[in-house]
Amino acid sequence: MKDRLVEHPNRFRLQAVEGEVGVYDLIPLPGMVTEEGTALNKVNIFDDVMSARYGLNDGTPSQAFGRAVQVLYATVSKADWSETVNSDGWYTNHIEINEMREAYRPDVLLEITSAALAEDERTAFSQIMEFETYDGYVIAKTLDVPDIDINIRFEGV
């Protein structure tokens, strides 16, 4: 984006007020525009492609900033892992998260539930190789199925 540039943007003319000695009016003198600059409109500030990237329909920058700092929570249940590997060699776990959108690429972090379980939860979390986002859910993938439930959080988009 380019700023609008104006030569002498804050010039004024003093004009004596008729019939009043020592009293003047300030008359604005608009400067000469030397560069129009980029128009401030929806297309240039937050277009529909960017709005969709944040999972919004006709969104605003303010809504996108809210999504950028959102946090979603989920549990990866050991009971929900597939019993066999898929054609790509993964065990998968379908995790429902209503607010998730396919366009999101959040950071995924472990939520440790207690000091007593911390090492087991870290081990289980480290076994998950990737998360794929979809509208309303996430697919977790692993080569070795974790043997405990773990809580995770998704930060940002």
Short mmCIF file of C-alpha atoms in Angstrom, two decimals:
data_model
loop_
_atom_site.label_atom_id
_atom_site.label_comp_id
_atom_site.label_asym_id
_atom_site.label_seq_id
_atom_site.Cartn_x
_atom_site.Cartn_y
_atom_site.Cartn_z
CA MET A 1 0.00 0.00 0.00
CA LYS A 2 1.09 3.54 -0.65
CA ASP A 3 0.26 6.62 1.38
CA ARG A 4 -1.47 9.57 -0.22
CA LEU A 5 1.09 12.36 -0.52
CA VAL A 6 0.11 16.02 -0.48
CA GLU A 7 2.49 18.93 -1.01
CA HIS A 8 1.94 21.47 1.79
CA PRO A 9 -0.97 19.61 3.44
CA ASN A 10 -1.40 22.02 6.39
CA ARG A 11 -1.29 25.47 4.83
CA PHE A 12 -3.70 28.23 5.74
CA ARG A 13 -4.25 31.81 4.63
CA LEU A 14 -4.91 34.58 7.12
CA GLN A 15 -7.74 36.73 5.90
CA ALA A 16 -8.63 39.92 7.72
CA VAL A 17 -12.20 40.01 8.98
CA GLU A 18 -13.89 43.04 7.48
CA GLY A 19 -14.77 45.65 10.06
CA GLU A 20 -12.77 44.06 12.91
CA VAL A 21 -9.27 45.37 13.51
CA GLY A 22 -6.69 42.68 14.30
CA VAL A 23 -9.12 39.77 13.74
CA TYR A 24 -8.38 37.18 11.07
CA ASP A 25 -9.98 34.03 9.69
CA LEU A 26 -7.88 30.96 8.91
CA ILE A 27 -8.71 29.80 5.40
CA PRO A 28 -7.48 26.25 4.58
CA LEU A 29 -5.41 25.99 1.42
CA PRO A 30 -5.60 22.40 0.22
CA GLY A 31 -2.23 21.19 -0.93
CA MET A 32 -1.43 19.66 -4.29
CA VAL A 33 -1.79 15.86 -4.34
CA THR A 34 1.52 14.48 -5.64
CA GLU A 35 0.60 10.79 -5.24
CA GLU A 36 -2.92 9.44 -4.89
CA GLY A 37 -1.91 6.48 -2.75
CA THR A 38 -3.79 3.22 -2.33
CA ALA A 39 -7.52 3.52 -1.82
CA LEU A 40 -8.75 2.45 1.61
CA ASN A 41 -11.46 -0.06 0.83
CA LYS A 42 -12.40 -3.64 1.67
CA VAL A 43 -10.56 -5.16 -1.30
CA ASN A 44 -7.28 -3.48 -0.38
CA ILE A 45 -7.54 -3.94 3.38
CA PHE A 46 -9.14 -7.36 3.87
CA ASP A 47 -10.30 -9.12 0.71
CA ASP A 48 -12.53 -12.20 0.48
CA VAL A 49 -9.57 -14.57 0.01
CA MET A 50 -8.04 -13.44 3.30
CA SER A 51 -11.45 -13.52 4.96
CA ALA A 52 -11.87 -17.16 3.90
CA ARG A 53 -8.36 -17.96 5.21
CA TYR A 54 -9.62 -16.99 8.66
CA GLY A 55 -12.82 -19.01 8.25
CA LEU A 56 -14.96 -15.90 7.90
CA ASN A 57 -17.67 -14.96 5.43
CA ASP A 58 -17.35 -11.26 4.55
CA GLY A 59 -15.10 -10.77 7.59
CA THR A 60 -13.42 -7.70 8.99
CA PRO A 61 -9.81 -7.23 10.09
CA SER A 62 -11.05 -7.04 13.68
CA GLN A 63 -12.69 -10.47 13.39
CA ALA A 64 -9.51 -11.90 11.87
CA PHE A 65 -7.40 -10.56 14.73
CA GLY A 66 -9.79 -12.33 17.09
CA ARG A 67 -9.30 -15.58 15.22
CA ALA A 68 -5.53 -15.18 15.20
CA VAL A 69 -5.47 -15.40 18.99
CA GLN A 70 -8.26 -17.92 19.49
CA VAL A 71 -7.66 -21.07 21.51
CA LEU A 72 -9.59 -24.32 20.95
CA TYR A 73 -9.39 -27.35 23.24
CA ALA A 74 -9.88 -31.05 22.52
CA THR A 75 -9.19 -34.49 23.93
CA VAL A 76 -7.42 -37.12 21.85
CA SER A 77 -9.07 -40.26 23.16
CA LYS A 78 -7.10 -43.51 23.04
CA ALA A 79 -10.39 -45.33 22.31
CA ASP A 80 -10.96 -43.33 19.11
CA TRP A 81 -7.81 -44.37 17.24
CA SER A 82 -8.42 -46.52 14.17
CA GLU A 83 -7.79 -50.22 14.75
CA THR A 84 -5.83 -50.62 11.53
CA VAL A 85 -3.64 -48.34 9.45
CA ASN A 86 -5.13 -46.56 6.45
CA SER A 87 -3.78 -46.86 2.91
CA ASP A 88 -1.08 -44.29 3.72
CA GLY A 89 0.16 -46.30 6.72
CA TRP A 90 -1.34 -44.09 9.46
CA TYR A 91 -3.49 -44.80 12.46
CA THR A 92 -6.01 -41.96 12.60
CA ASN A 93 -8.20 -40.29 15.19
CA HIS A 94 -11.19 -38.12 14.19
CA ILE A 95 -11.55 -35.31 16.76
CA GLU A 96 -14.72 -33.17 16.69
CA ILE A 97 -14.08 -29.44 17.15
CA ASN A 98 -17.06 -27.43 15.92
CA GLU A 99 -15.16 -24.14 15.62
CA MET A 100 -12.33 -25.63 13.53
CA ARG A 101 -12.08 -24.68 9.85
CA GLU A 102 -10.16 -26.41 7.09
CA ALA A 103 -8.32 -23.16 6.30
CA TYR A 104 -6.83 -22.95 9.80
CA ARG A 105 -3.22 -23.92 10.46
CA PRO A 106 -3.02 -23.57 14.26
CA ASP A 107 -0.18 -24.45 16.58
CA VAL A 108 -1.00 -27.66 18.48
CA LEU A 109 0.16 -27.86 22.08
CA LEU A 110 -0.14 -30.43 24.85
CA GLU A 111 -2.27 -29.57 27.88
CA ILE A 112 -0.66 -31.42 30.78
CA THR A 113 -3.37 -32.46 33.24
CA SER A 114 -1.19 -33.22 36.27
CA ALA A 115 2.43 -33.56 37.32
CA ALA A 116 1.90 -37.28 37.91
CA LEU A 117 0.89 -37.80 34.26
CA ALA A 118 3.21 -35.26 32.64
CA GLU A 119 5.80 -37.71 31.29
CA ASP A 120 3.19 -40.16 29.99
CA GLU A 121 1.24 -37.33 28.35
CA ARG A 122 4.38 -35.92 26.72
CA THR A 123 5.26 -39.36 25.38
CA ALA A 124 1.75 -39.86 24.00
CA PHE A 125 1.70 -36.39 22.43
CA SER A 126 5.10 -36.94 20.82
CA GLN A 127 3.76 -40.04 19.06
CA ILE A 128 1.26 -37.97 17.06
CA MET A 129 2.98 -37.05 13.82
CA GLU A 130 0.51 -34.56 12.35
CA PHE A 131 -2.92 -32.97 12.56
CA GLU A 132 -5.06 -32.17 9.52
CA THR A 133 -7.75 -29.51 9.89
CA TYR A 134 -11.23 -29.73 8.38
CA ASP A 135 -14.49 -27.86 8.87
CA GLY A 136 -15.70 -29.01 12.28
CA TYR A 137 -13.01 -31.57 13.05
CA VAL A 138 -9.33 -32.54 13.04
CA ILE A 139 -7.66 -35.79 12.00
CA ALA A 140 -4.66 -36.81 14.12
CA LYS A 141 -2.17 -39.23 12.56
CA THR A 142 0.36 -41.54 14.18
CA LEU A 143 2.47 -44.59 13.42
CA ASP A 144 2.18 -45.87 17.02
CA VAL A 145 -1.11 -45.47 18.88
CA PRO A 146 -0.73 -43.64 22.23
CA ASP A 147 -1.91 -45.67 25.22
CA ILE A 148 -3.56 -42.80 27.12
CA ASP A 149 -5.99 -39.94 26.48
CA ILE A 150 -4.35 -36.54 26.12
CA ASN A 151 -5.70 -33.01 26.14
CA ILE A 152 -4.50 -30.58 23.50
CA ARG A 153 -5.08 -26.99 22.54
CA PHE A 154 -5.03 -25.32 19.15
CA GLU A 155 -3.77 -21.74 19.13
CA GLY A 156 -4.28 -19.24 16.32
CA VAL A 157 -5.32 -19.93 12.80
#
